[in-house]
Amino acid sequence: MAIEFKKKPGIVAYLTAGDPDLAATREIALAAIDNGADVIELGVPFSDPLADGPVIQRASERAVARGTRLVDVLALAKELRAARPSAGLVLFSYLNPVVRMGMRTFTERAAEAGADGVLLTDMIVEEAGEYLEAMHANKLAPVFLAAPTSPDARLKAIAEVSQGFVYAISRVGITGTQQKVASDAPELVARLRKFTKLPIAVGFGISTPEHVRAVGEFADAAVIGSALVALIEKTGADGAAAAVGKFIREVRG
Ligand SMILES: O=P(O)(O)OC[C@@H](O)[C@@H](O)c1c[nH]c2ccccc12
């Protein structure tokens, strides 16, 4: 039960829980872990995923349409923790579902489920007081997003409250695979290194072994989301776990 990146760069795999269904997500997450993913970012599907590109938007729509709720994702997290005690597990959500449940209740249930940390996409560090209190009370690692447009003061504030790792998004904009990883990433990671000793994971647009190798030159982990979600969309419930396992093995190198 820990967020640690064994091989450099580590792999963080993002999955939309409940797409195509919760049983499939369970199998896919286990396959990702067993094939080299150090951390699973278990995404809570949300009806208005404005930070997401089309691939993850469609996955969220499918999962919401199936009736996937935050409580179901917490139950899935508990199953994953039981099945893989040492895997890194970060609950990933927009604020809205968490606020609806209640911050205190959510963090208690996340800790009870065995999550290592939480990343709330639209939680900004300036307004994170109550959230951080609840996270600390439940020994959960708050993971924050740092963007190339974040000024140093903001990076410093993020670094001071982050635990587990810091998530550096490689470019402004929405999630989604790209031909090459944006060039803003190395500069953002270098700026973050001034303020934190935590591992830094880079995400957005990562989908090939070359992307992962490139990220490994300057960061500690690569986050892969849309490429996995697109693969799941293409293969469907039956073949998805094997396909994702193979993909993680290939990009890990
Ligand atoms: O999909 P990509 O380009 O591989 O990027 C990872 C991203 O999907 C995942 O970390 C994520 C999913 N939803 C988000 C919303 C905001 C920031 C990051 C995310």
mmCIF file of C-alpha atoms and ligand atoms in Angstrom:
data_model
loop_
_atom_site.group_PDB
_atom_site.id
_atom_site.type_symbol
_atom_site.label_atom_id
_atom_site.label_comp_id
_atom_site.label_asym_id
_atom_site.label_seq_id
_atom_site.Cartn_x
_atom_site.Cartn_y
_atom_site.Cartn_z
ATOM 1 C CA MET A 1 0.000 0.000 0.000
ATOM 2 C CA ALA A 2 2.185 2.794 -1.222
ATOM 3 C CA ILE A 3 2.766 5.217 -4.044
ATOM 4 C CA GLU A 4 6.233 4.371 -5.271
ATOM 5 C CA PHE A 5 7.780 4.183 -8.711
ATOM 6 C CA LYS A 6 9.977 1.101 -8.890
ATOM 7 C CA LYS A 7 11.520 1.554 -12.326
ATOM 8 C CA LYS A 8 12.292 4.976 -13.833
ATOM 9 C CA PRO A 9 10.002 6.185 -15.236
ATOM 10 C CA GLY A 10 7.162 4.666 -13.273
ATOM 11 C CA ILE A 11 3.772 4.182 -14.921
ATOM 12 C CA VAL A 12 0.519 5.682 -13.647
ATOM 13 C CA ALA A 13 -2.485 4.152 -15.414
ATOM 14 C CA TYR A 14 -5.728 6.123 -15.472
ATOM 15 C CA LEU A 15 -8.980 4.177 -15.921
ATOM 16 C CA THR A 16 -12.575 5.379 -15.918
ATOM 17 C CA ALA A 17 -14.267 3.109 -13.370
ATOM 18 C CA GLY A 18 -17.371 1.412 -14.765
ATOM 19 C CA ASP A 19 -16.291 1.590 -18.429
ATOM 20 C CA PRO A 20 -17.380 -0.748 -19.914
ATOM 21 C CA ASP A 21 -18.508 -2.050 -16.498
ATOM 22 C CA LEU A 22 -17.130 -2.349 -12.955
ATOM 23 C CA ALA A 23 -16.164 -6.017 -13.284
ATOM 24 C CA ALA A 24 -14.183 -5.191 -16.440
ATOM 25 C CA THR A 25 -12.487 -2.225 -14.726
ATOM 26 C CA ARG A 26 -11.429 -4.557 -11.918
ATOM 27 C CA GLU A 27 -9.838 -7.019 -14.360
ATOM 28 C CA ILE A 28 -8.225 -4.219 -16.380
ATOM 29 C CA ALA A 29 -6.734 -2.566 -13.280
ATOM 30 C CA LEU A 30 -5.302 -5.890 -12.080
ATOM 31 C CA ALA A 31 -3.811 -6.542 -15.528
ATOM 32 C CA ALA A 32 -2.282 -3.060 -15.570
ATOM 33 C CA ILE A 33 -0.739 -3.594 -12.119
ATOM 34 C CA ASP A 34 0.508 -7.086 -12.970
ATOM 35 C CA ASN A 35 2.145 -5.784 -16.149
ATOM 36 C CA GLY A 36 4.016 -2.898 -14.576
ATOM 37 C CA ALA A 37 1.715 -0.035 -13.624
ATOM 38 C CA ASP A 38 2.950 1.369 -10.289
ATOM 39 C CA VAL A 39 -0.173 3.411 -9.607
ATOM 40 C CA ILE A 40 -3.784 3.104 -10.720
ATOM 41 C CA GLU A 41 -5.652 6.400 -11.047
ATOM 42 C CA LEU A 42 -9.194 5.124 -10.543
ATOM 43 C CA GLY A 43 -11.458 7.667 -12.187
ATOM 44 C CA VAL A 44 -14.925 8.461 -10.844
ATOM 45 C CA PRO A 45 -17.088 9.013 -13.926
ATOM 46 C CA PHE A 46 -18.738 12.420 -13.995
ATOM 47 C CA SER A 47 -21.427 13.918 -16.221
ATOM 48 C CA ASP A 48 -19.453 17.074 -16.988
ATOM 49 C CA PRO A 49 -15.772 16.111 -17.393
ATOM 50 C CA LEU A 50 -14.684 19.473 -18.774
ATOM 51 C CA ALA A 51 -10.964 18.778 -18.402
ATOM 52 C CA ASP A 52 -11.233 15.653 -20.504
ATOM 53 C CA GLY A 53 -10.834 15.079 -24.189
ATOM 54 C CA PRO A 54 -13.332 13.141 -26.285
ATOM 55 C CA VAL A 55 -12.010 9.664 -25.406
ATOM 56 C CA ILE A 56 -12.424 10.032 -21.660
ATOM 57 C CA GLN A 57 -15.617 12.056 -22.094
ATOM 58 C CA ARG A 58 -17.136 9.080 -23.951
ATOM 59 C CA ALA A 59 -15.880 6.664 -21.284
ATOM 60 C CA SER A 60 -17.422 8.816 -18.556
ATOM 61 C CA GLU A 61 -20.710 8.949 -20.459
ATOM 62 C CA ARG A 62 -20.764 5.146 -20.778
ATOM 63 C CA ALA A 63 -19.923 4.618 -17.109
ATOM 64 C CA VAL A 64 -22.487 7.176 -15.920
ATOM 65 C CA ALA A 65 -25.093 5.677 -18.253
ATOM 66 C CA ARG A 66 -24.472 2.308 -16.597
ATOM 67 C CA GLY A 67 -25.244 3.933 -13.268
ATOM 68 C CA THR A 68 -21.667 3.950 -11.872
ATOM 69 C CA ARG A 69 -21.652 6.020 -8.676
ATOM 70 C CA LEU A 70 -18.915 7.182 -6.310
ATOM 71 C CA VAL A 71 -19.895 4.476 -3.813
ATOM 72 C CA ASP A 72 -19.348 1.836 -6.510
ATOM 73 C CA VAL A 73 -15.865 3.209 -7.249
ATOM 74 C CA LEU A 74 -15.037 3.117 -3.533
ATOM 75 C CA ALA A 75 -16.194 -0.512 -3.399
ATOM 76 C CA LEU A 76 -14.025 -1.300 -6.444
ATOM 77 C CA ALA A 77 -11.041 0.395 -4.796
ATOM 78 C CA LYS A 78 -11.544 -1.845 -1.772
ATOM 79 C CA GLU A 79 -11.537 -4.934 -4.014
ATOM 80 C CA LEU A 80 -8.370 -3.799 -5.793
ATOM 81 C CA ARG A 81 -6.645 -3.131 -2.459
ATOM 82 C CA ALA A 82 -7.593 -6.619 -1.226
ATOM 83 C CA ALA A 83 -6.341 -8.192 -4.442
ATOM 84 C CA ARG A 84 -3.094 -6.145 -4.707
ATOM 85 C CA PRO A 85 -2.040 -4.957 -1.233
ATOM 86 C CA SER A 86 1.079 -3.167 -2.458
ATOM 87 C CA ALA A 87 -0.262 -1.434 -5.583
ATOM 88 C CA GLY A 88 -0.462 2.353 -5.665
ATOM 89 C CA LEU A 89 -4.113 3.423 -5.699
ATOM 90 C CA VAL A 90 -5.255 7.014 -6.245
ATOM 91 C CA LEU A 91 -8.940 7.911 -6.400
ATOM 92 C CA PHE A 92 -9.449 10.418 -9.162
ATOM 93 C CA SER A 93 -12.548 12.604 -9.280
ATOM 94 C CA TYR A 94 -14.023 15.935 -10.140
ATOM 95 C CA LEU A 95 -15.078 17.860 -7.046
ATOM 96 C CA ASN A 96 -18.802 17.579 -7.598
ATOM 97 C CA PRO A 97 -19.390 13.890 -6.714
ATOM 98 C CA VAL A 98 -17.128 14.256 -3.660
ATOM 99 C CA VAL A 99 -18.863 17.395 -2.379
ATOM 100 C CA ARG A 100 -22.230 15.670 -2.853
ATOM 101 C CA MET A 101 -21.070 12.793 -0.627
ATOM 102 C CA GLY A 102 -19.432 15.206 1.845
ATOM 103 C CA MET A 103 -15.675 15.736 2.048
ATOM 104 C CA ARG A 104 -15.301 14.148 5.485
ATOM 105 C CA THR A 105 -17.385 11.093 4.550
ATOM 106 C CA PHE A 106 -15.563 10.700 1.248
ATOM 107 C CA THR A 107 -12.081 10.788 2.793
ATOM 108 C CA GLU A 108 -13.120 8.360 5.542
ATOM 109 C CA ARG A 109 -14.521 5.937 2.959
ATOM 110 C CA ALA A 110 -11.506 6.380 0.667
ATOM 111 C CA ALA A 111 -9.156 5.514 3.532
ATOM 112 C CA GLU A 112 -11.369 2.611 4.557
ATOM 113 C CA ALA A 113 -11.249 1.340 0.962
ATOM 114 C CA GLY A 114 -7.468 1.333 1.120
ATOM 115 C CA ALA A 115 -6.709 4.190 -1.268
ATOM 116 C CA ASP A 116 -3.235 5.707 -0.920
ATOM 117 C CA GLY A 117 -4.250 9.090 -2.243
ATOM 118 C CA VAL A 118 -6.773 11.273 -3.980
ATOM 119 C CA LEU A 119 -6.564 13.642 -6.932
ATOM 120 C CA LEU A 120 -9.470 16.040 -7.333
ATOM 121 C CA THR A 121 -9.186 17.465 -10.836
ATOM 122 C CA ASP A 122 -10.735 20.824 -10.109
ATOM 123 C CA MET A 123 -9.528 21.302 -6.524
ATOM 124 C CA ILE A 124 -7.271 24.335 -6.447
ATOM 125 C CA VAL A 125 -4.666 24.611 -3.731
ATOM 126 C CA GLU A 126 -5.902 28.074 -2.677
ATOM 127 C CA GLU A 127 -9.243 26.572 -1.645
ATOM 128 C CA ALA A 128 -8.035 23.233 -0.338
ATOM 129 C CA GLY A 129 -8.182 23.938 3.432
ATOM 130 C CA GLU A 130 -11.104 21.701 4.402
ATOM 131 C CA TYR A 131 -10.047 19.052 1.871
ATOM 132 C CA LEU A 132 -6.493 18.922 3.217
ATOM 133 C CA GLU A 133 -7.733 18.673 6.797
ATOM 134 C CA ALA A 134 -9.965 15.721 5.889
ATOM 135 C CA MET A 135 -7.147 14.085 3.903
ATOM 136 C CA HIS A 136 -4.648 14.440 6.750
ATOM 137 C CA ALA A 137 -7.185 13.116 9.265
ATOM 138 C CA ASN A 138 -7.484 9.989 7.113
ATOM 139 C CA LYS A 139 -3.800 9.669 6.194
ATOM 140 C CA LEU A 140 -4.482 10.053 2.471
ATOM 141 C CA ALA A 141 -1.987 11.599 0.038
ATOM 142 C CA PRO A 142 -3.347 14.726 -1.682
ATOM 143 C CA VAL A 143 -2.122 14.748 -5.278
ATOM 144 C CA PHE A 144 -2.410 18.056 -7.134
ATOM 145 C CA LEU A 145 -2.141 18.987 -10.796
ATOM 146 C CA ALA A 146 0.546 21.504 -11.778
ATOM 147 C CA ALA A 147 0.251 23.175 -15.154
ATOM 148 C CA PRO A 148 2.838 24.936 -17.362
ATOM 149 C CA THR A 149 0.830 28.124 -16.821
ATOM 150 C CA SER A 150 1.139 27.847 -13.012
ATOM 151 C CA PRO A 151 3.395 30.636 -11.678
ATOM 152 C CA ASP A 152 6.203 29.671 -9.270
ATOM 153 C CA ALA A 153 4.214 30.850 -6.239
ATOM 154 C CA ARG A 154 1.486 28.377 -7.151
ATOM 155 C CA LEU A 155 3.950 25.559 -7.765
ATOM 156 C CA LYS A 156 5.418 26.266 -4.340
ATOM 157 C CA ALA A 157 1.973 26.174 -2.725
ATOM 158 C CA ILE A 158 1.158 22.901 -4.513
ATOM 159 C CA ALA A 159 4.501 21.395 -3.497
ATOM 160 C CA GLU A 160 3.941 22.318 0.154
ATOM 161 C CA VAL A 161 0.656 20.424 0.430
ATOM 162 C CA SER A 162 1.214 17.526 -1.970
ATOM 163 C CA GLN A 163 2.014 13.991 -0.884
ATOM 164 C CA GLY A 164 2.739 10.855 -2.901
ATOM 165 C CA PHE A 165 3.673 12.608 -6.127
ATOM 166 C CA VAL A 166 3.030 15.823 -7.986
ATOM 167 C CA TYR A 167 1.172 15.550 -11.301
ATOM 168 C CA ALA A 168 2.651 17.842 -13.907
ATOM 169 C CA ILE A 169 0.381 18.209 -16.906
ATOM 170 C CA SER A 170 2.549 18.517 -19.973
ATOM 171 C CA ARG A 171 0.401 21.091 -21.718
ATOM 172 C CA VAL A 172 -2.586 23.231 -20.996
ATOM 173 C CA GLY A 173 -5.812 21.965 -22.460
ATOM 174 C CA ILE A 174 -7.680 18.693 -22.192
ATOM 175 C CA THR A 175 -6.591 15.081 -21.876
ATOM 176 C CA GLY A 176 -5.915 13.120 -25.014
ATOM 177 C CA THR A 177 -3.187 11.388 -26.962
ATOM 178 C CA GLN A 178 -0.861 13.516 -29.050
ATOM 179 C CA GLN A 179 1.844 12.835 -31.602
ATOM 180 C CA LYS A 180 4.540 13.982 -29.203
ATOM 181 C CA VAL A 181 4.672 14.998 -25.560
ATOM 182 C CA ALA A 182 4.452 18.768 -25.318
ATOM 183 C CA SER A 183 7.741 20.577 -24.839
ATOM 184 C CA ASP A 184 6.443 22.546 -21.829
ATOM 185 C CA ALA A 185 6.875 19.491 -19.625
ATOM 186 C CA PRO A 186 10.655 19.522 -18.965
ATOM 187 C CA GLU A 187 10.571 23.200 -17.976
ATOM 188 C CA LEU A 188 7.579 22.687 -15.679
ATOM 189 C CA VAL A 189 9.253 19.705 -13.992
ATOM 190 C CA ALA A 190 12.482 21.690 -13.548
ATOM 191 C CA ARG A 191 10.506 24.498 -11.902
ATOM 192 C CA LEU A 192 8.681 22.042 -9.639
ATOM 193 C CA ARG A 193 11.966 20.440 -8.555
ATOM 194 C CA LYS A 194 12.877 23.758 -6.917
ATOM 195 C CA PHE A 195 10.013 23.262 -4.466
ATOM 196 C CA THR A 196 9.611 19.543 -3.890
ATOM 197 C CA LYS A 197 11.539 16.334 -3.447
ATOM 198 C CA LEU A 198 8.426 14.291 -4.263
ATOM 199 C CA PRO A 199 8.362 12.176 -7.435
ATOM 200 C CA ILE A 200 6.892 14.091 -10.373
ATOM 201 C CA ALA A 201 4.580 12.344 -12.830
ATOM 202 C CA VAL A 202 3.951 13.820 -16.277
ATOM 203 C CA GLY A 203 0.686 13.247 -18.111
ATOM 204 C CA PHE A 204 -1.308 14.287 -21.154
ATOM 205 C CA GLY A 205 -0.795 12.783 -24.532
ATOM 206 C CA ILE A 206 1.436 9.872 -23.525
ATOM 207 C CA SER A 207 0.741 6.782 -25.633
ATOM 208 C CA THR A 208 3.974 5.189 -26.960
ATOM 209 C CA PRO A 209 7.194 3.680 -25.567
ATOM 210 C CA GLU A 210 9.017 6.690 -27.056
ATOM 211 C CA HIS A 211 6.798 9.092 -25.114
ATOM 212 C CA VAL A 212 7.474 7.190 -21.892
ATOM 213 C CA ARG A 213 11.219 7.075 -22.569
ATOM 214 C CA ALA A 214 11.209 10.816 -23.298
ATOM 215 C CA VAL A 215 9.368 11.535 -20.045
ATOM 216 C CA GLY A 216 11.836 9.296 -18.203
ATOM 217 C CA GLU A 217 14.599 11.703 -19.205
ATOM 218 C CA PHE A 218 13.338 14.401 -16.853
ATOM 219 C CA ALA A 219 10.434 13.068 -14.768
ATOM 220 C CA ASP A 220 9.843 10.154 -12.396
ATOM 221 C CA ALA A 221 6.673 8.700 -13.899
ATOM 222 C CA ALA A 222 4.449 8.853 -16.948
ATOM 223 C CA VAL A 223 0.655 9.010 -16.657
ATOM 224 C CA ILE A 224 -1.296 7.238 -19.391
ATOM 225 C CA GLY A 225 -5.043 7.709 -19.659
ATOM 226 C CA SER A 226 -6.666 8.267 -23.029
ATOM 227 C CA ALA A 227 -4.502 5.703 -24.807
ATOM 228 C CA LEU A 228 -5.700 3.029 -22.351
ATOM 229 C CA VAL A 229 -9.308 4.208 -22.403
ATOM 230 C CA ALA A 230 -9.295 4.190 -26.225
ATOM 231 C CA LEU A 231 -7.900 0.651 -26.193
ATOM 232 C CA ILE A 232 -10.653 -0.434 -23.792
ATOM 233 C CA GLU A 233 -13.270 1.244 -25.996
ATOM 234 C CA LYS A 234 -11.907 -0.583 -29.036
ATOM 235 C CA THR A 235 -11.527 -4.055 -27.514
ATOM 236 C CA GLY A 236 -14.658 -4.115 -25.351
ATOM 237 C CA ALA A 237 -15.091 -5.931 -22.020
ATOM 238 C CA ASP A 238 -13.696 -9.330 -23.016
ATOM 239 C CA GLY A 239 -10.342 -8.415 -24.550
ATOM 240 C CA ALA A 240 -9.631 -5.214 -22.606
ATOM 241 C CA ALA A 241 -7.643 -6.616 -19.666
ATOM 242 C CA ALA A 242 -5.272 -8.570 -21.920
ATOM 243 C CA ALA A 243 -4.918 -5.634 -24.324
ATOM 244 C CA VAL A 244 -4.159 -3.152 -21.531
ATOM 245 C CA GLY A 245 -1.697 -5.577 -19.915
ATOM 246 C CA LYS A 246 0.137 -5.967 -23.220
ATOM 247 C CA PHE A 247 0.093 -2.177 -23.820
ATOM 248 C CA ILE A 248 1.572 -1.423 -20.380
ATOM 249 C CA ARG A 249 4.291 -4.037 -20.896
ATOM 250 C CA GLU A 250 5.159 -2.482 -24.278
ATOM 251 C CA VAL A 251 5.292 1.150 -23.147
ATOM 252 C CA ARG A 252 7.209 0.164 -20.029
ATOM 253 C CA GLY A 253 9.919 -1.261 -22.191
HETATM 254 O O1 LIG B 1 -5.509 11.058 -21.249
HETATM 255 P P1 LIG B 1 -4.038 11.403 -21.267
HETATM 256 O O2 LIG B 1 -3.718 12.427 -22.363
HETATM 257 O O3 LIG B 1 -3.157 10.185 -21.316
HETATM 258 O O4 LIG B 1 -3.734 12.142 -19.858
HETATM 259 C C1 LIG B 1 -3.897 11.443 -18.598
HETATM 260 C C2 LIG B 1 -5.266 11.828 -18.095
HETATM 261 O O5 LIG B 1 -6.224 11.179 -18.907
HETATM 262 C C3 LIG B 1 -5.624 11.473 -16.647
HETATM 263 O O6 LIG B 1 -4.578 11.714 -15.761
HETATM 264 C C4 LIG B 1 -6.832 12.311 -16.416
HETATM 265 C C5 LIG B 1 -8.120 11.901 -16.637
HETATM 266 N N1 LIG B 1 -8.976 12.934 -16.448
HETATM 267 C C6 LIG B 1 -8.246 14.070 -16.150
HETATM 268 C C7 LIG B 1 -8.650 15.390 -15.955
HETATM 269 C C8 LIG B 1 -7.662 16.351 -15.691
HETATM 270 C C9 LIG B 1 -6.288 15.975 -15.643
HETATM 271 C C10 LIG B 1 -5.866 14.634 -15.852
HETATM 272 C C11 LIG B 1 -6.857 13.709 -16.120
#
